[in-house]
């Protein structure tokens, strides 16, 4: 199973970015899909998570600015980030709980990370 994240970049404060993460491999099903971020000197934190049925949770500081969505047919999760602030700058990682062929339980897989830089 591989997760390929894309969409990071440099944006001015107030701008927008859209992250995408494609999950590929021998997949039976994908449960939760989410985005985490880690800024220099800080712990990795959960930004947003979406369940297979669409249940969503957000980090409080991104509520109203970020939107997570998923396309189950494409095994892809998205993170639309609007009104970006310098504090949002971090490496963003996607994660997915995947059940592989031949297994009954899911495992957590991680993408490689994509850098988001927000200039003030």
mmCIF file of N, CA and C in Angstrom, residues 29-108:
data_model
loop_
_atom_site.group_PDB
_atom_site.id
_atom_site.type_symbol
_atom_site.label_atom_id
_atom_site.label_comp_id
_atom_site.label_asym_id
_atom_site.label_seq_id
_atom_site.Cartn_x
_atom_site.Cartn_y
_atom_site.Cartn_z
ATOM 1 N N UNK A 29 -10.413 -2.398 1.607
ATOM 2 C CA UNK A 29 -11.226 -1.256 2.011
ATOM 3 C C UNK A 29 -10.352 -0.251 2.748
ATOM 4 N N UNK A 30 -10.851 0.977 2.784
ATOM 5 C CA UNK A 30 -10.176 2.045 3.513
ATOM 6 C C UNK A 30 -11.148 2.619 4.526
ATOM 7 N N UNK A 31 -10.775 2.623 5.770
ATOM 8 C CA UNK A 31 -11.627 3.199 6.811
ATOM 9 C C UNK A 31 -11.332 4.702 6.917
ATOM 10 N N UNK A 32 -10.792 5.138 8.028
ATOM 11 C CA UNK A 32 -10.515 6.558 8.184
ATOM 12 C C UNK A 32 -9.386 7.005 7.252
ATOM 13 N N UNK A 33 -9.541 8.215 6.729
ATOM 14 C CA UNK A 33 -8.484 8.875 5.971
ATOM 15 C C UNK A 33 -8.298 10.254 6.603
ATOM 16 N N UNK A 34 -7.060 10.674 6.707
ATOM 17 C CA UNK A 34 -6.867 11.939 7.399
ATOM 18 C C UNK A 34 -5.603 12.666 6.997
ATOM 19 N N UNK A 35 -5.517 13.871 7.514
ATOM 20 C CA UNK A 35 -4.342 14.706 7.314
ATOM 21 C C UNK A 35 -3.787 15.131 8.662
ATOM 22 N N UNK A 36 -2.478 15.024 8.769
ATOM 23 C CA UNK A 36 -1.741 15.464 9.935
ATOM 24 C C UNK A 36 -0.740 16.516 9.486
ATOM 25 N N UNK A 37 -0.221 17.260 10.428
ATOM 26 C CA UNK A 37 0.830 18.210 10.090
ATOM 27 C C UNK A 37 1.859 18.278 11.216
ATOM 28 N N UNK A 38 3.047 18.629 10.821
ATOM 29 C CA UNK A 38 4.111 18.780 11.798
ATOM 30 C C UNK A 38 4.969 19.979 11.417
ATOM 31 N N UNK A 39 4.985 20.950 12.304
ATOM 32 C CA UNK A 39 5.819 22.128 12.130
ATOM 33 C C UNK A 39 7.146 21.896 12.844
ATOM 34 N N UNK A 40 8.198 22.609 12.460
ATOM 35 C CA UNK A 40 9.506 22.434 13.104
ATOM 36 C C UNK A 40 9.424 22.636 14.611
ATOM 37 N N UNK A 41 9.971 21.685 15.359
ATOM 38 C CA UNK A 41 9.985 21.791 16.805
ATOM 39 C C UNK A 41 8.682 21.454 17.485
ATOM 40 N N UNK A 42 7.693 21.020 16.716
ATOM 41 C CA UNK A 42 6.387 20.694 17.295
ATOM 42 C C UNK A 42 6.034 19.249 17.013
ATOM 43 N N UNK A 43 5.094 18.750 17.795
ATOM 44 C CA UNK A 43 4.616 17.389 17.581
ATOM 45 C C UNK A 43 3.655 17.329 16.402
ATOM 46 N N UNK A 44 3.592 16.165 15.795
ATOM 47 C CA UNK A 44 2.628 15.970 14.722
ATOM 48 C C UNK A 44 1.222 16.042 15.315
ATOM 49 N N UNK A 45 0.326 16.736 14.610
ATOM 50 C CA UNK A 45 -1.038 16.866 15.101
ATOM 51 C C UNK A 45 -2.027 16.511 14.012
ATOM 52 N N UNK A 46 -3.162 16.013 14.443
ATOM 53 C CA UNK A 46 -4.233 15.676 13.514
ATOM 54 C C UNK A 46 -4.931 16.955 13.070
ATOM 55 N N UNK A 47 -5.020 17.134 11.772
ATOM 56 C CA UNK A 47 -5.690 18.312 11.223
ATOM 57 C C UNK A 47 -7.154 18.009 10.911
ATOM 58 N N UNK A 48 -7.384 16.892 10.242
ATOM 59 C CA UNK A 48 -8.747 16.530 9.868
ATOM 60 C C UNK A 48 -8.791 15.046 9.544
ATOM 61 N N UNK A 49 -9.923 14.440 9.830
ATOM 62 C CA UNK A 49 -10.114 13.025 9.538
ATOM 63 C C UNK A 49 -11.528 12.820 9.017
ATOM 64 N N UNK A 50 -11.659 11.887 8.077
ATOM 65 C CA UNK A 50 -12.965 11.577 7.509
ATOM 66 C C UNK A 50 -13.129 10.069 7.455
ATOM 67 N N UNK A 51 -14.242 9.592 7.985
ATOM 68 C CA UNK A 51 -14.524 8.179 7.967
ATOM 69 C C UNK A 51 -15.080 7.731 6.621
ATOM 70 N N UNK A 52 -15.155 6.436 6.443
ATOM 71 C CA UNK A 52 -15.633 5.918 5.172
ATOM 72 C C UNK A 52 -17.075 6.374 4.896
ATOM 73 N N UNK A 53 -17.836 6.512 5.943
ATOM 74 C CA UNK A 53 -19.215 6.955 5.785
ATOM 75 C C UNK A 53 -19.378 8.451 5.749
ATOM 76 N N UNK A 54 -18.274 9.185 5.921
ATOM 77 C CA UNK A 54 -18.334 10.629 5.800
ATOM 78 C C UNK A 54 -18.257 11.405 7.094
ATOM 79 N N UNK A 55 -18.172 10.721 8.229
ATOM 80 C CA UNK A 55 -18.047 11.445 9.498
ATOM 81 C C UNK A 55 -16.718 12.190 9.526
ATOM 82 N N UNK A 56 -16.747 13.435 9.975
ATOM 83 C CA UNK A 56 -15.586 14.312 9.893
ATOM 84 C C UNK A 56 -15.278 14.945 11.240
ATOM 85 N N UNK A 57 -13.988 15.084 11.522
ATOM 86 C CA UNK A 57 -13.525 15.852 12.672
ATOM 87 C C UNK A 57 -12.373 16.741 12.242
ATOM 88 N N UNK A 58 -12.327 17.935 12.833
ATOM 89 C CA UNK A 58 -11.283 18.898 12.521
ATOM 90 C C UNK A 58 -10.564 19.349 13.783
ATOM 91 N N UNK A 59 -9.306 19.710 13.613
ATOM 92 C CA UNK A 59 -8.578 20.453 14.637
ATOM 93 C C UNK A 59 -9.296 21.789 14.809
ATOM 94 N N UNK A 60 -9.477 22.209 16.032
ATOM 95 C CA UNK A 60 -10.287 23.408 16.280
ATOM 96 C C UNK A 60 -9.797 24.622 15.487
ATOM 97 N N UNK A 61 -8.505 24.803 15.398
ATOM 98 C CA UNK A 61 -7.978 26.030 14.785
ATOM 99 C C UNK A 61 -8.164 26.071 13.270
ATOM 100 N N UNK A 62 -8.565 24.981 12.659
ATOM 101 C CA UNK A 62 -8.768 24.985 11.207
ATOM 102 C C UNK A 62 -10.252 24.938 10.842
ATOM 103 N N UNK A 63 -11.108 24.782 11.836
ATOM 104 C CA UNK A 63 -12.544 24.733 11.557
ATOM 105 C C UNK A 63 -13.000 26.008 10.859
ATOM 106 N N UNK A 64 -13.787 25.815 9.813
ATOM 107 C CA UNK A 64 -14.276 26.952 9.055
ATOM 108 C C UNK A 64 -13.331 27.408 7.963
ATOM 109 N N UNK A 65 -12.105 26.910 7.963
ATOM 110 C CA UNK A 65 -11.134 27.291 6.926
ATOM 111 C C UNK A 65 -10.721 26.102 6.067
ATOM 112 N N UNK A 66 -10.619 24.929 6.666
ATOM 113 C CA UNK A 66 -10.205 23.723 5.951
ATOM 114 C C UNK A 66 -11.410 22.811 5.743
ATOM 115 N N UNK A 67 -11.393 22.101 4.619
ATOM 116 C CA UNK A 67 -12.438 21.126 4.327
ATOM 117 C C UNK A 67 -11.803 19.839 3.845
ATOM 118 N N UNK A 68 -12.119 18.756 4.529
ATOM 119 C CA UNK A 68 -11.636 17.445 4.112
ATOM 120 C C UNK A 68 -12.743 16.736 3.355
ATOM 121 N N UNK A 69 -12.353 16.001 2.331
ATOM 122 C CA UNK A 69 -13.313 15.213 1.565
ATOM 123 C C UNK A 69 -12.604 13.983 1.024
ATOM 124 N N UNK A 70 -13.376 13.038 0.540
ATOM 125 C CA UNK A 70 -12.782 11.830 -0.022
ATOM 126 C C UNK A 70 -13.619 11.344 -1.187
ATOM 127 N N UNK A 71 -12.941 10.671 -2.089
ATOM 128 C CA UNK A 71 -13.595 10.015 -3.217
ATOM 129 C C UNK A 71 -13.286 8.543 -3.075
ATOM 130 N N UNK A 72 -14.249 7.784 -2.588
ATOM 131 C CA UNK A 72 -14.005 6.365 -2.327
ATOM 132 C C UNK A 72 -13.728 5.586 -3.611
ATOM 133 N N UNK A 73 -14.300 6.007 -4.706
ATOM 134 C CA UNK A 73 -14.064 5.315 -5.984
ATOM 135 C C UNK A 73 -12.632 5.490 -6.454
ATOM 136 N N UNK A 74 -12.026 6.598 -6.062
ATOM 137 C CA UNK A 74 -10.651 6.894 -6.485
ATOM 138 C C UNK A 74 -9.639 6.656 -5.373
ATOM 139 N N UNK A 75 -10.113 6.200 -4.195
ATOM 140 C CA UNK A 75 -9.209 5.984 -3.055
ATOM 141 C C UNK A 75 -8.364 7.229 -2.781
ATOM 142 N N UNK A 76 -9.002 8.358 -2.799
ATOM 143 C CA UNK A 76 -8.298 9.635 -2.657
ATOM 144 C C UNK A 76 -8.960 10.488 -1.584
ATOM 145 N N UNK A 77 -8.125 11.152 -0.814
ATOM 146 C CA UNK A 77 -8.599 12.098 0.184
ATOM 147 C C UNK A 77 -8.027 13.473 -0.159
ATOM 148 N N UNK A 78 -8.828 14.497 0.096
ATOM 149 C CA UNK A 78 -8.451 15.864 -0.232
ATOM 150 C C UNK A 78 -8.500 16.736 1.028
ATOM 151 N N UNK A 79 -7.724 17.806 0.988
ATOM 152 C CA UNK A 79 -7.817 18.810 2.036
ATOM 153 C C UNK A 79 -7.772 20.176 1.366
ATOM 154 N N UNK A 80 -8.918 20.839 1.346
ATOM 155 C CA UNK A 80 -8.994 22.195 0.825
ATOM 156 C C UNK A 80 -8.685 23.154 1.967
ATOM 157 N N UNK A 81 -7.659 23.946 1.785
ATOM 158 C CA UNK A 81 -7.225 24.866 2.839
ATOM 159 C C UNK A 81 -7.394 26.297 2.353
ATOM 160 N N UNK A 82 -8.269 27.013 3.014
ATOM 161 C CA UNK A 82 -8.532 28.412 2.676
ATOM 162 C C UNK A 82 -8.103 29.316 3.823
ATOM 163 N N UNK A 83 -7.962 30.583 3.524
ATOM 164 C CA UNK A 83 -7.596 31.584 4.541
ATOM 165 C C UNK A 83 -6.374 31.127 5.334
ATOM 166 N N UNK A 84 -5.369 30.685 4.625
ATOM 167 C CA UNK A 84 -4.179 30.142 5.284
ATOM 168 C C UNK A 84 -3.463 31.205 6.098
ATOM 169 N N UNK A 85 -2.921 30.765 7.213
ATOM 170 C CA UNK A 85 -2.194 31.632 8.131
ATOM 171 C C UNK A 85 -0.756 31.133 8.261
ATOM 172 N N UNK A 86 0.155 31.998 8.660
ATOM 173 C CA UNK A 86 1.539 31.532 8.862
ATOM 174 C C UNK A 86 1.631 30.347 9.822
ATOM 175 N N UNK A 87 0.734 30.281 10.802
ATOM 176 C CA UNK A 87 0.747 29.159 11.751
ATOM 177 C C UNK A 87 0.350 27.840 11.109
ATOM 178 N N UNK A 88 -0.206 27.880 9.898
ATOM 179 C CA UNK A 88 -0.569 26.644 9.206
ATOM 180 C C UNK A 88 0.630 26.022 8.491
ATOM 181 N N UNK A 89 1.722 26.739 8.417
ATOM 182 C CA UNK A 89 2.895 26.222 7.726
ATOM 183 C C UNK A 89 3.430 24.984 8.435
ATOM 184 N N UNK A 90 3.649 23.940 7.670
ATOM 185 C CA UNK A 90 4.098 22.665 8.234
ATOM 186 C C UNK A 90 4.285 21.673 7.089
ATOM 187 N N UNK A 91 4.805 20.517 7.441
ATOM 188 C CA UNK A 91 4.746 19.385 6.517
ATOM 189 C C UNK A 91 3.441 18.659 6.801
ATOM 190 N N UNK A 92 2.657 18.480 5.780
ATOM 191 C CA UNK A 92 1.366 17.816 5.899
ATOM 192 C C UNK A 92 1.495 16.366 5.431
ATOM 193 N N UNK A 93 1.003 15.472 6.260
ATOM 194 C CA UNK A 93 1.050 14.048 5.968
ATOM 195 C C UNK A 93 -0.367 13.503 5.847
ATOM 196 N N UNK A 94 -0.583 12.671 4.845
ATOM 197 C CA UNK A 94 -1.860 11.975 4.797
ATOM 198 C C UNK A 94 -1.690 10.596 5.420
ATOM 199 N N UNK A 95 -2.781 10.078 5.907
ATOM 200 C CA UNK A 95 -2.797 8.764 6.533
ATOM 201 C C UNK A 95 -4.091 8.064 6.184
ATOM 202 N N UNK A 96 -4.015 6.748 6.118
ATOM 203 C CA UNK A 96 -5.215 5.974 5.813
ATOM 204 C C UNK A 96 -5.159 4.654 6.545
ATOM 205 N N UNK A 97 -6.304 4.233 7.043
ATOM 206 C CA UNK A 97 -6.438 2.930 7.694
ATOM 207 C C UNK A 97 -6.946 1.957 6.652
ATOM 208 N N UNK A 98 -6.081 1.060 6.225
ATOM 209 C CA UNK A 98 -6.333 0.226 5.053
ATOM 210 C C UNK A 98 -6.378 -1.254 5.433
ATOM 211 N N UNK A 99 -7.378 -1.940 4.915
ATOM 212 C CA UNK A 99 -7.423 -3.396 4.994
ATOM 213 C C UNK A 99 -6.921 -3.945 3.671
ATOM 214 N N UNK A 100 -5.886 -4.726 3.732
ATOM 215 C CA UNK A 100 -5.280 -5.282 2.528
ATOM 216 C C UNK A 100 -5.870 -6.651 2.215
ATOM 217 N N UNK A 101 -5.706 -7.054 0.974
ATOM 218 C CA UNK A 101 -6.106 -8.402 0.578
ATOM 219 C C UNK A 101 -5.375 -9.426 1.442
ATOM 220 N N UNK A 102 -6.125 -10.409 1.937
ATOM 221 C CA UNK A 102 -5.542 -11.459 2.755
ATOM 222 C C UNK A 102 -5.495 -11.136 4.234
ATOM 223 N N UNK A 103 -5.984 -9.940 4.604
ATOM 224 C CA UNK A 103 -5.983 -9.544 6.004
ATOM 225 C C UNK A 103 -7.408 -9.169 6.411
ATOM 226 N N UNK A 104 -7.687 -9.313 7.698
ATOM 227 C CA UNK A 104 -9.023 -8.951 8.179
ATOM 228 C C UNK A 104 -9.025 -7.642 8.946
ATOM 229 N N UNK A 105 -7.870 -7.237 9.440
ATOM 230 C CA UNK A 105 -7.784 -5.990 10.188
ATOM 231 C C UNK A 105 -7.112 -4.908 9.347
ATOM 232 N N UNK A 106 -7.378 -3.638 9.703
ATOM 233 C CA UNK A 106 -6.742 -2.562 8.968
ATOM 234 C C UNK A 106 -5.438 -2.170 9.647
ATOM 235 N N UNK A 107 -4.577 -1.554 8.842
ATOM 236 C CA UNK A 107 -3.323 -0.997 9.329
ATOM 237 C C UNK A 107 -3.233 0.463 8.904
ATOM 238 N N UNK A 108 -2.540 1.248 9.680
ATOM 239 C CA UNK A 108 -2.351 2.670 9.369
ATOM 240 C C UNK A 108 -1.158 2.825 8.439
#
